XYZ file of C-alpha atoms in Angstrom:
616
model
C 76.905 -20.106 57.368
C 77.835 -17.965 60.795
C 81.906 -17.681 61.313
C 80.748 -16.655 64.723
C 78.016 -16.264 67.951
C 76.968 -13.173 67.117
C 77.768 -10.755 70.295
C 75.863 -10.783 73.461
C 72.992 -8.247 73.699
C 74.250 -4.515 75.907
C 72.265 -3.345 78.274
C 68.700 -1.612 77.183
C 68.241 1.523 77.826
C 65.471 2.296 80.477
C 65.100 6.112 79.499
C 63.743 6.461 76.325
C 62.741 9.920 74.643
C 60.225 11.081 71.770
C 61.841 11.289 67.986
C 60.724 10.379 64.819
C 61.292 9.218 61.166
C 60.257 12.130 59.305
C 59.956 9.800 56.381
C 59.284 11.880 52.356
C 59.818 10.451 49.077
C 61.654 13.817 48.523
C 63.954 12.496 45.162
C 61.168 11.028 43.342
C 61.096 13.045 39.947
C 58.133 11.385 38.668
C 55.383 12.660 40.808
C 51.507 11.533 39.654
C 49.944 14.100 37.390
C 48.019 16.846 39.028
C 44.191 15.519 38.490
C 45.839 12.320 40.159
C 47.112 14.038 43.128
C 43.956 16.415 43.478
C 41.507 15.537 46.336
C 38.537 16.073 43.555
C 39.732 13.345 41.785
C 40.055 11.240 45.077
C 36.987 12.140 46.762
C 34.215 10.757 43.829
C 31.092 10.478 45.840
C 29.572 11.016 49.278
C 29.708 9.292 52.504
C 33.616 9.951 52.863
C 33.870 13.213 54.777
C 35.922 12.974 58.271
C 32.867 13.318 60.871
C 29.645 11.263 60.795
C 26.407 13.329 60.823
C 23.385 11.841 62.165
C 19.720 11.756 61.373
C 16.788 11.070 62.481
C 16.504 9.286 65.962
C 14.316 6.449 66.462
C 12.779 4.435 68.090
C 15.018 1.069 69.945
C 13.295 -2.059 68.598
C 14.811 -4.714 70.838
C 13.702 -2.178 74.190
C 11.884 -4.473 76.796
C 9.124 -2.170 76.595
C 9.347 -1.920 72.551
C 9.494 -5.972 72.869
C 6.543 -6.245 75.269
C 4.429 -4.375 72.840
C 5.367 -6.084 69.820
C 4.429 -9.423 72.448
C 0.790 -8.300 72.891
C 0.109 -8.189 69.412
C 1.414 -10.700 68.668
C -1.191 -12.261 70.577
C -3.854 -9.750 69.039
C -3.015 -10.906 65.751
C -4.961 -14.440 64.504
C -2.392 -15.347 61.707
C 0.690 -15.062 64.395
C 2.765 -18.168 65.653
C 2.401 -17.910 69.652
C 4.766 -19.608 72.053
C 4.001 -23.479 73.062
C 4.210 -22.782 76.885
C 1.065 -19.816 76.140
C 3.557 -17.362 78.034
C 6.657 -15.828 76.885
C 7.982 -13.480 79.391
C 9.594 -9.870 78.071
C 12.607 -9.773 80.542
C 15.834 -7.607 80.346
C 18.323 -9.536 79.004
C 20.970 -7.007 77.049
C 21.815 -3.695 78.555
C 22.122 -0.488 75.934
C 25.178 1.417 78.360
C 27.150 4.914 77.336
C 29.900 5.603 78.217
C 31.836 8.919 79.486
C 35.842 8.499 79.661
C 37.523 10.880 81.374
C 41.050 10.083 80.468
C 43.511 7.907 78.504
C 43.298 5.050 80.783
C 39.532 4.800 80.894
C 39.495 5.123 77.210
C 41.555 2.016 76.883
C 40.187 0.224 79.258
C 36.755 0.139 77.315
C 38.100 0.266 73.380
C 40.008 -3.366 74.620
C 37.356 -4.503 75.884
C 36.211 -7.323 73.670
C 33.056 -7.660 75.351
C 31.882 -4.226 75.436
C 33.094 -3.482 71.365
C 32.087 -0.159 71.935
C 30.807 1.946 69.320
C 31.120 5.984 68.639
C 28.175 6.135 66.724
C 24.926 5.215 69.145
C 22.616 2.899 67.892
C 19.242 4.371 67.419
C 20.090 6.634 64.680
C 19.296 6.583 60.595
C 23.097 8.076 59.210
C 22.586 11.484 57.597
C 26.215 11.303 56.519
C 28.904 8.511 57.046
C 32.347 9.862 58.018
C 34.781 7.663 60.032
C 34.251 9.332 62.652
C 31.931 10.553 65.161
C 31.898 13.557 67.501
C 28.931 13.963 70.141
C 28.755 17.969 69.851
C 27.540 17.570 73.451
C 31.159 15.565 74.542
C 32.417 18.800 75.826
C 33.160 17.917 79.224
C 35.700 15.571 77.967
C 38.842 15.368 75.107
C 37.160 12.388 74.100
C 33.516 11.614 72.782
C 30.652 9.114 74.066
C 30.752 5.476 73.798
C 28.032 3.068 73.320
C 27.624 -0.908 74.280
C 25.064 -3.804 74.262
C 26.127 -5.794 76.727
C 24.690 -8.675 78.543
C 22.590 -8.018 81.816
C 25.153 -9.463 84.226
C 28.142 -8.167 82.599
C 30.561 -6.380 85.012
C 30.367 -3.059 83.563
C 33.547 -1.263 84.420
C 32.730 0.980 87.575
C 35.844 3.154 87.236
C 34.654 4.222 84.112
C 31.387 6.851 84.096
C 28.639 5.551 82.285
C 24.726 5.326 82.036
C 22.414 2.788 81.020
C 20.635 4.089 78.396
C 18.205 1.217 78.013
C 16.977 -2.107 79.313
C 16.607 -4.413 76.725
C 15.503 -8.109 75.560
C 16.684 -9.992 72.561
C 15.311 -13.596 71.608
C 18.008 -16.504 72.254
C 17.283 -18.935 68.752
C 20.946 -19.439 68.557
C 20.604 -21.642 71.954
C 18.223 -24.079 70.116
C 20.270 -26.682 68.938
C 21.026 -27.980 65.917
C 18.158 -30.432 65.634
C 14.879 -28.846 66.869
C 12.156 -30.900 68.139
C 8.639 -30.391 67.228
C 8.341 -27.579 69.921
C 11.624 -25.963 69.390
C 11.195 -25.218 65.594
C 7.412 -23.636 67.076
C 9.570 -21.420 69.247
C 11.736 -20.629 66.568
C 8.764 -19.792 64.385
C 7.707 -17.679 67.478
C 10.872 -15.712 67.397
C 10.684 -14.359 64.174
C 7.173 -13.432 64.087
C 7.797 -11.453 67.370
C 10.946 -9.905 66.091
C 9.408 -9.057 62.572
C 6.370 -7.394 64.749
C 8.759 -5.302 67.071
C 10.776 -3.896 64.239
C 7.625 -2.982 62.633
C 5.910 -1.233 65.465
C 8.620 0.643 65.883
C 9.633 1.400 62.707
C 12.374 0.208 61.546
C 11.464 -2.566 58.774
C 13.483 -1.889 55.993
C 11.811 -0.997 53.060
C 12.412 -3.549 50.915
C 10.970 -6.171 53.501
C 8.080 -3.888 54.042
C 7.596 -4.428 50.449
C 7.387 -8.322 51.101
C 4.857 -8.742 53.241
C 1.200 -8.562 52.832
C -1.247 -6.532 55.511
C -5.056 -6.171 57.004
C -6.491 -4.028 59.247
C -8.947 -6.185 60.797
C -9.701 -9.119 58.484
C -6.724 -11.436 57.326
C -8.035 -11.918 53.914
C -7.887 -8.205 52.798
C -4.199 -9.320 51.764
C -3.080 -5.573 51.576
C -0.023 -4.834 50.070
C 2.838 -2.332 50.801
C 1.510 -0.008 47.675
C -2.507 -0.207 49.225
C -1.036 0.719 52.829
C 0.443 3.479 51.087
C -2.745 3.886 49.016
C -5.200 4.215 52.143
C -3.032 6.789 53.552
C -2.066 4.679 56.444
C 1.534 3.428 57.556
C 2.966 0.235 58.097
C 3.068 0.030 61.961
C -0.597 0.851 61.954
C -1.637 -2.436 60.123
C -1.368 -6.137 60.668
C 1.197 -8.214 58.819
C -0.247 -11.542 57.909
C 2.232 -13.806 59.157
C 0.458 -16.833 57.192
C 1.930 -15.573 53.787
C 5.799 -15.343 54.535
C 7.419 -13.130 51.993
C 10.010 -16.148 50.747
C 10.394 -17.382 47.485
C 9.032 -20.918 48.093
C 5.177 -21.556 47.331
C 4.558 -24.204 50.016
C 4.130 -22.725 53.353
C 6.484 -25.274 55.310
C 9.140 -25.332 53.129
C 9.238 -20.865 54.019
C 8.991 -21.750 57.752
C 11.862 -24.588 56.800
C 13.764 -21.523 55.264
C 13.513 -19.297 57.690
C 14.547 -21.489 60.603
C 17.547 -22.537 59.340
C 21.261 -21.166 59.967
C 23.822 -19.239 57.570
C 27.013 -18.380 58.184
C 27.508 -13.889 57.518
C 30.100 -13.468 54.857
C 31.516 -11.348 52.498
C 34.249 -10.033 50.774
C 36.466 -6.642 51.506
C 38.219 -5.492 48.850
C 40.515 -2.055 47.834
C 41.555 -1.001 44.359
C 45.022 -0.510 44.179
C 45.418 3.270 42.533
C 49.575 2.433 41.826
C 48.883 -1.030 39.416
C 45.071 -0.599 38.810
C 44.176 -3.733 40.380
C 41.802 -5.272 43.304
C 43.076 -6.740 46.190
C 41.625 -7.641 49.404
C 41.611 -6.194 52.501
C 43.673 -8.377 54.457
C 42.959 -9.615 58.524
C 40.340 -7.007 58.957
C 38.250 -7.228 61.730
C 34.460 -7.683 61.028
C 31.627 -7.478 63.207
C 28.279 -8.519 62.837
C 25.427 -7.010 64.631
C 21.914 -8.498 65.385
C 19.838 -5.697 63.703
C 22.920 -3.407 64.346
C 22.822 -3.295 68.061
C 24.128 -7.064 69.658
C 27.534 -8.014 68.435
C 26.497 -11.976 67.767
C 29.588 -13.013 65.391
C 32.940 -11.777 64.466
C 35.522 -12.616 62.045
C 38.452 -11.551 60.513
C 39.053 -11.349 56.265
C 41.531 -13.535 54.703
C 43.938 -12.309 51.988
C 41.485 -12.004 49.346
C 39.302 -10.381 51.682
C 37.226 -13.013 52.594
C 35.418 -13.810 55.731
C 32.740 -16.275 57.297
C 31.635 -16.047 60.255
C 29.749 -18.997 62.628
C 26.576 -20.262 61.880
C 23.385 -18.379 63.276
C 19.815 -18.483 62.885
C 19.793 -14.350 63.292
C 17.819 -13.293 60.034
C 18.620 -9.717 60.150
C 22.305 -7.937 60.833
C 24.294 -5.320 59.722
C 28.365 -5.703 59.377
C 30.964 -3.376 60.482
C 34.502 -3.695 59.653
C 37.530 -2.507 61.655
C 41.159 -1.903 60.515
C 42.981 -3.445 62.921
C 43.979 -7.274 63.537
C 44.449 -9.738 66.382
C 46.568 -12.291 66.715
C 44.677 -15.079 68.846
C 42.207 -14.163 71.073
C 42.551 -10.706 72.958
C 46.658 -10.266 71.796
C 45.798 -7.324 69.380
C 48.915 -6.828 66.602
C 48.209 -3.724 65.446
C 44.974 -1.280 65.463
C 44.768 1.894 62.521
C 43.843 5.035 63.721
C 41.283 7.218 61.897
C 43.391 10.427 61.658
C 43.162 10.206 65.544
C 44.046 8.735 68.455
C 41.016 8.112 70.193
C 38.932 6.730 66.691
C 39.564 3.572 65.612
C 39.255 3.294 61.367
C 36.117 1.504 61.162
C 33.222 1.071 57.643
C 30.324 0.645 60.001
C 27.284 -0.731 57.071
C 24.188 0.700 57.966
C 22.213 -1.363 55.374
C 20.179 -4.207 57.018
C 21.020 -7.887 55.360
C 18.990 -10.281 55.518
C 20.580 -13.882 55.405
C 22.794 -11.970 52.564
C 26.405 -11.461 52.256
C 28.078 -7.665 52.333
C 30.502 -6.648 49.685
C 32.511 -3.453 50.111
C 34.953 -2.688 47.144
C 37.036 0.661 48.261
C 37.890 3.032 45.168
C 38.263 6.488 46.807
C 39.044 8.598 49.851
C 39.437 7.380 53.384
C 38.638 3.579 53.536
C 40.772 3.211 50.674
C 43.644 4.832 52.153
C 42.643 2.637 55.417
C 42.301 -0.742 53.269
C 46.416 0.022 52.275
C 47.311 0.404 55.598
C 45.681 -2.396 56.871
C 47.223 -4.677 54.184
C 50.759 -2.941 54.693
C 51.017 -4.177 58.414
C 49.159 -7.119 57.952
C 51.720 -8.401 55.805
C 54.482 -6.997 57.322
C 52.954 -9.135 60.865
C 51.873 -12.492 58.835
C 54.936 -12.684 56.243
C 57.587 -10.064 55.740
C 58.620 -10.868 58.713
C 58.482 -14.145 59.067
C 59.651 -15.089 55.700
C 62.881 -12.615 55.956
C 63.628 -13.268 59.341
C 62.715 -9.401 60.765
C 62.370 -8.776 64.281
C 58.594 -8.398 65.210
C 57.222 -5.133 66.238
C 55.694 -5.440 69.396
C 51.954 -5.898 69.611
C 48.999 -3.696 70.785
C 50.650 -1.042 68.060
C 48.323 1.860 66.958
C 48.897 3.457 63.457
C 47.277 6.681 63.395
C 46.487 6.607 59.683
C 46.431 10.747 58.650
C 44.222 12.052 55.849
C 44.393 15.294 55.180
C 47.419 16.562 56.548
C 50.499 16.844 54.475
C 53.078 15.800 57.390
C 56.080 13.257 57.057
C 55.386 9.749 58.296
C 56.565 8.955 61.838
C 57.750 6.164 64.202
C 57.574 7.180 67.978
C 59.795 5.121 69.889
C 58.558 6.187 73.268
C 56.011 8.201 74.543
C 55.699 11.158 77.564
C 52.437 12.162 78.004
C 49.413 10.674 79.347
C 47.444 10.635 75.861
C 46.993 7.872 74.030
C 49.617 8.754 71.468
C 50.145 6.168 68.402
C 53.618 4.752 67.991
C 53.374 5.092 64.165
C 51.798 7.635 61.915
C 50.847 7.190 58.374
C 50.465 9.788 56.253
C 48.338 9.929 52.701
C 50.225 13.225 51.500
C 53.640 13.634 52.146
C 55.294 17.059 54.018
C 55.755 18.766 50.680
C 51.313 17.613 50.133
C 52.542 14.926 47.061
C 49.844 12.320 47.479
C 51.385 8.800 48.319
C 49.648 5.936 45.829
C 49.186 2.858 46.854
C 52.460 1.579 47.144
C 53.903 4.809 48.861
C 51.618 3.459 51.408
C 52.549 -0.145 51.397
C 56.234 1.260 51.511
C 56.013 4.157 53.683
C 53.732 1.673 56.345
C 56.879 -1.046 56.134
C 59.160 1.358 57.100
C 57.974 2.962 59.837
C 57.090 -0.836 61.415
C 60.824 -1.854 60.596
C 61.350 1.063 62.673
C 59.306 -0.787 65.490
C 61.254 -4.024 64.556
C 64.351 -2.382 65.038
C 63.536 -0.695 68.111
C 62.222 -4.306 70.035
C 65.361 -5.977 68.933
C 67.535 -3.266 70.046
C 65.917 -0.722 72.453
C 69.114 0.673 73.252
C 69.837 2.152 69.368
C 66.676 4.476 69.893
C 67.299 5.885 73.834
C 68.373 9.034 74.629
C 71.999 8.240 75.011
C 72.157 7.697 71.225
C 70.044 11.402 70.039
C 73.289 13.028 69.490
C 74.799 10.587 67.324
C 75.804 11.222 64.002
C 76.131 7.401 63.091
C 72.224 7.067 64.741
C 70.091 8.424 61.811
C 72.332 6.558 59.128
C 71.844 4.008 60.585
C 68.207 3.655 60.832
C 66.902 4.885 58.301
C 69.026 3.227 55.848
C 67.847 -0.563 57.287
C 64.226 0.610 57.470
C 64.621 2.003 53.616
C 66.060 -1.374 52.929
C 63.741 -3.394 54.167
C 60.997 -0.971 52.532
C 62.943 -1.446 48.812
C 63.126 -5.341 49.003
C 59.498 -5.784 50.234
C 57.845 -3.342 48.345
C 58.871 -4.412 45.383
C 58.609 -8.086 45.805
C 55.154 -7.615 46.640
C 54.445 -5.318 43.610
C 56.036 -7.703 40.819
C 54.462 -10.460 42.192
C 51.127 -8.480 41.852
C 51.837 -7.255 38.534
C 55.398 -8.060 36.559
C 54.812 -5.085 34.733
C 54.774 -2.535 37.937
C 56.133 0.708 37.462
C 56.749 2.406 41.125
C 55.136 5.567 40.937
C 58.070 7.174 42.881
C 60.785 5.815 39.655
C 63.648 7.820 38.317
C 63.227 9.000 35.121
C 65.631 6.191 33.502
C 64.640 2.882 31.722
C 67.149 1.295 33.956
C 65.249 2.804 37.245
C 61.976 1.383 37.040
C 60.841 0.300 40.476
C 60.691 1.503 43.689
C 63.150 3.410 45.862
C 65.563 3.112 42.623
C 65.567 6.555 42.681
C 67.783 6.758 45.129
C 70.649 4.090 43.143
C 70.973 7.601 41.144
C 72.136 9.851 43.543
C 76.033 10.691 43.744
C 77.231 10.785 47.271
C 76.507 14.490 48.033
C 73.104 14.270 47.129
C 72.296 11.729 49.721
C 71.297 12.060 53.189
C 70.238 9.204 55.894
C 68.175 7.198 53.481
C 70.848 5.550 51.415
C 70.748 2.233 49.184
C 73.130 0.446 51.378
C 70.510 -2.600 52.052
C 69.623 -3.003 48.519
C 73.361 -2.567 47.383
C 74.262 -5.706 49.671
C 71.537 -7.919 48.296
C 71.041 -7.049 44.440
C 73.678 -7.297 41.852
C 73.845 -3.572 40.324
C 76.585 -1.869 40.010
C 74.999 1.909 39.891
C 78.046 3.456 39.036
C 77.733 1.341 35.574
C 74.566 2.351 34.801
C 74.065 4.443 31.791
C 72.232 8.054 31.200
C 71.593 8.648 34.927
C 74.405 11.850 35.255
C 77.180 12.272 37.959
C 79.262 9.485 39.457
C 77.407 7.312 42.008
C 79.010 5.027 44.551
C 80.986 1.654 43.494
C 78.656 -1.469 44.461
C 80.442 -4.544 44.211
C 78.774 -6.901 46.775
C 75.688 -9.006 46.120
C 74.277 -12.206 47.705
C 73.563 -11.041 51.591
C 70.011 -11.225 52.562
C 67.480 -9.197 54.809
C 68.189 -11.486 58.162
C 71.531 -11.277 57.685
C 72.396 -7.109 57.711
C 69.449 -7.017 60.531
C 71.803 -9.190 62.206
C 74.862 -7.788 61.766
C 73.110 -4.588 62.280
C 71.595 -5.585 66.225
C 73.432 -3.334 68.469
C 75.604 -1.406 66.410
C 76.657 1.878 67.557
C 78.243 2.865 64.053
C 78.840 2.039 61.121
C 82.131 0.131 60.950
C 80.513 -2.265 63.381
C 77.749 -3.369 61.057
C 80.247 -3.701 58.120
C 82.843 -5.737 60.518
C 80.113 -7.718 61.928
C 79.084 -8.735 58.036
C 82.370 -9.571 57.493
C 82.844 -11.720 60.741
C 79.439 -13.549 60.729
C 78.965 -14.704 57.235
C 80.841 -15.836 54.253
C 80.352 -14.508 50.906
C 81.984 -14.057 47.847
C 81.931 -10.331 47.465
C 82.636 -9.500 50.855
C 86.692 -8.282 50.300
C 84.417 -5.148 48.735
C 82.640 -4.192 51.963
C 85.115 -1.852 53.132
C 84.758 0.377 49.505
C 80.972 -0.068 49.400
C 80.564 0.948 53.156
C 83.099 4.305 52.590
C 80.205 5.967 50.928
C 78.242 5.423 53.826
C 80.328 7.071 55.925
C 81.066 9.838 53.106
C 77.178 10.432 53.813
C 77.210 10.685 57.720
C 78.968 13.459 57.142
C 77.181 15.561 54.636
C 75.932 18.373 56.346
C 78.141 18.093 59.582
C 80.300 21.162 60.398
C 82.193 18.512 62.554
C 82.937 15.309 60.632
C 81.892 12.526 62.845
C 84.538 10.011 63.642
């Protein structure tokens, strides 16, 4: 229990300056073997590089004038359902808009948008190559690249943003038919599909395998051509009738297909990453998915559930492609966190280009950029949803961006504050450390904890990370050991629960070091800089000056039994370091606590290393 209120709060800081956490592994002496750490061995396949390349352009299905077309022949053809009221006018009803920011502010103002869930990648174009990325080569009047957005017809497009509309265009409404169609309705809904079926076909874009399913004529409905025969004669699919009497469906009867194909289904599917450190599958946790009528209209969205999971609401759409995006909101439009795709003005996105038709997508990540993506994602979802809930940890603030970096081999990074007009991401992540030692899976995990206890640390205390505090010798110790606390306890909770086997890929080489961070209960007190054990040393019960084989003499730790909530709060707005011993002392009662004073003189031991002017 508290012997005390703990202290009122001091007044935060207004000015607030640009540092960093230049956070490295740097004492790990077990560093993953070379074909491991090599990008070969990472990068297995295609479809992974940086920048998307596009291919062939073609034509938009759901354009009114694409739509009108498919309408008349519709009418042309004798085995077509045709609307009850004779009539079905081809208005606009969706708008196909690009947009041009100009600057950090416009850019944010349409990424947020919910409505607009803009795309970098326009719509009317096969993939050549899928990066996570994509760069307009003719964006060169701006830093950033184009934009694209279906959005309804009487949307209020922002006007301080420069844009064009690209397209007018008309998409059939079955989702307003209710759940119970009358006789009429379900002849509407019939309707629907034959005129959606005939405008992807006229303009191309049937998928193969459903051009496959369907049987043809070219002027009389009982030639019952096939795909292969279209092929045969030389002609192409657009240029031929589909006989809508025969659906392509597995039933026999005729009504039960037209049953089949007017009912709802609910898009689903599972996101999963293999975890490179343990050699295990997990799922990609509170990832945002998006599901696209025929890729273009946003019609459902979703988010995965710890196994990956997600369902969206029933529709009667039969064709969509799925996009998911690394990021994760809280309720409504409060975004937690977004991930960055090397970048600040990409969001990391797995846009499927692969049309499903009232089926399910599976993405399993084994390699290369999603992967590394999938960890990060899971790293702050869990850090959001339990870490710090279930230890008690101040919450990072919301609307974070985690610039998730690829390539580079840079440290990892916590910005507490920002000047510059860019949208600059308060965390970076990095896959290879500064010294280019990839991070596995849970380097990633640990280094992504970190860097948000960082953020944590900063919301509950602004004052610790202003520029009053840059020249403080008791500043650095002082956060970096809590967020390397925090990091130890969590990571390796989550690992053991995952696999009580787990060896941390950063261990010492010692059979008593085994998991992660120990590494560092093996350095004497010269060898250590900011990044010391005190957090573990306060909560676990080793003693590492007792442990055997590990050379030199290490600090004496005799105090166990404190938890994480109770050193952050004996830690909230400490100055130095005798305050957050005194204040562990003073708050709560524990048994080892007459050995704070000796355990906490090895702190300050460390403050100094490297100082030509001890700091008092």
């Amino acid at each position: 229990m508290k012997k005390t209120n703990l202290p009122l709060a001091i007044l935060v800081s207004i000015l607030t300056f640009m540092t960093s956490c230049e956070k490295d592994d740097s004492f790990s002496e077990n560093k993953l073997s070379n074909e491991f750490n090599s990008e070969s061995y990472m990068k297995k396949g295609t479809g992974d590089d940086k920048y998307t390349v596009l291919g062939t352009q073609k034509e938009i299905p759901c354009s009114v004038e694409n739509m009108a077309e498919a309408y008349q022949s519709i009418l042309k053809n004798p085995t077509a359902v045709k609307h009850p009221d004779k009539n079905y006018p081809i208005n606009k009803t969706h708008l196909y808009v690009k947009f041009k920011p100009q600057d950090s502010i416009q850019y944010n103002k349409i990424v947020n948008d919910t409505i607009l869930a803009v795309s970098d990648e326009p719509f009317e174009y096969e993939i050549a190559n899928q990066g996570s990325i994509y760069l307009d080569p003719k964006a060169n009047d701006t830093i950033f690249t184009f934009y694209y957005s279906v959005v309804p017809k009487d949307y209020q497009i922002p006007s301080e943003v420069p844009h064009e509309i690209l397209k007018d265009l008309h998409f059939t409404s079955e989702d307003a038919i209710g759940e119970t169609p009358s006789e009429k309705e379900e002849n509407i809904l019939d309707f629907y599909e034959d005129l959606n079926t005939e405008a992807l076909k006229i303009s191309d874009n049937l998928e193969e395998d459903e051009k496959k399913e369907h049987t043809y004529f070219q002027n009389d409905p009982s030639e019952r051509l096939s795909y292969d025969d279209v092929k045969r004669l030389g002609l192409k699919v657009k240029d031929v009738q589909i006989n809508y009497e025969l659906e392509p469906n597995d039933e026999d009867v005729e009504g039960e297909a037209r049953l089949f194909r007017r009912r709802k289904w609910r898009p689903s599917g599972t996101i999963t990453v293999q975890e490179d450190a343990i050699n295990q599958s997990v799922g990609v946790m509170g990832a945002r998915v998006r599901v696209r009528k025929w890729g273009w209209l946003v019609i459902r969205k979703a988010h995965t559930n710890r196994n990956g999971y997600f369902e969206t609401s029933r529709t009667r759409t039969k064709r969509v492609k799925y996009a998911l995006y690394f990021k994760n909101r809280r309720s409504g439009n409060i975004r937690r966190f977004t991930v960055k795709a090397s970048s600040w003005f990409w969001n990391a996105r797995d846009r499927g280009h692969a049309t499903h038709k009232r089926r399910a997508w599976r993405r399993h990540y084994t390699y290369g950029r999603r992967q590394f993506y999938g960890y990060v994602q899971n790293a702050a979802f869990d850090y959001y949803t339990r870490i710090a809930p279930q230890f008690g940890l101040s919450m990072p603030k919301d609307r974070i961006n985690i610039n998730a970096t690829y390539t580079a081999c840079q440290s990892s990074q916590h910005r507490p504050a920002v000047l510059t007009l860019l949208p600059v991401s308060r965390l970076r992540i990095t896959r290879r450390s500064g010294n280019c030692n990839y991070r596995a899976s849970d380097g990633i995990y640990a280094t992504t904890v970190h860097e948000l206890t960082h953020a944590g640390h900063q919301r509950m205390d602004a004052g610790m990370f202003s520029i009053f505090h840059s020249g403080s010798c008791n500043r650095a110790v002082l956060t970096e050991s809590w967020a390397e606390g925090v990091e130890t306890i969590v990571t390796n909770q989550r690992y053991l629960t995952l696999d009580p086997n787990y060896l941390a890929t950063n261990r010492f080489n010692n059979t008593n070091l085994r998991l992660w961070n120990d590494g560092r209960q093996a350095n004497t007190v010269a060898q250590m800089n900011e990044y010391t054990p005190i957090v573990a040393d306060l909560i676990d019960n080793v003693n590492q000056n007792t442990i055997p084989g590990i050379g030199g003499i290490q600090p004496i730790d005799r105090v166990t039994g404190y938890n994480l909530n109770q050193i952050q709060n004996a830690l909230d707005n400490c100055r130095d370091i005798d305050c957050w011993e005194n204040n562990l002392r003073n708050y709560y009662f524990n048994a080892t606590e007459n050995n704070l004073n000796e355990l906490f003189d090895y702190v300050r031991d460390v403050r100094n290393n490297n100082l030509s002017t001890p700091c008092n």
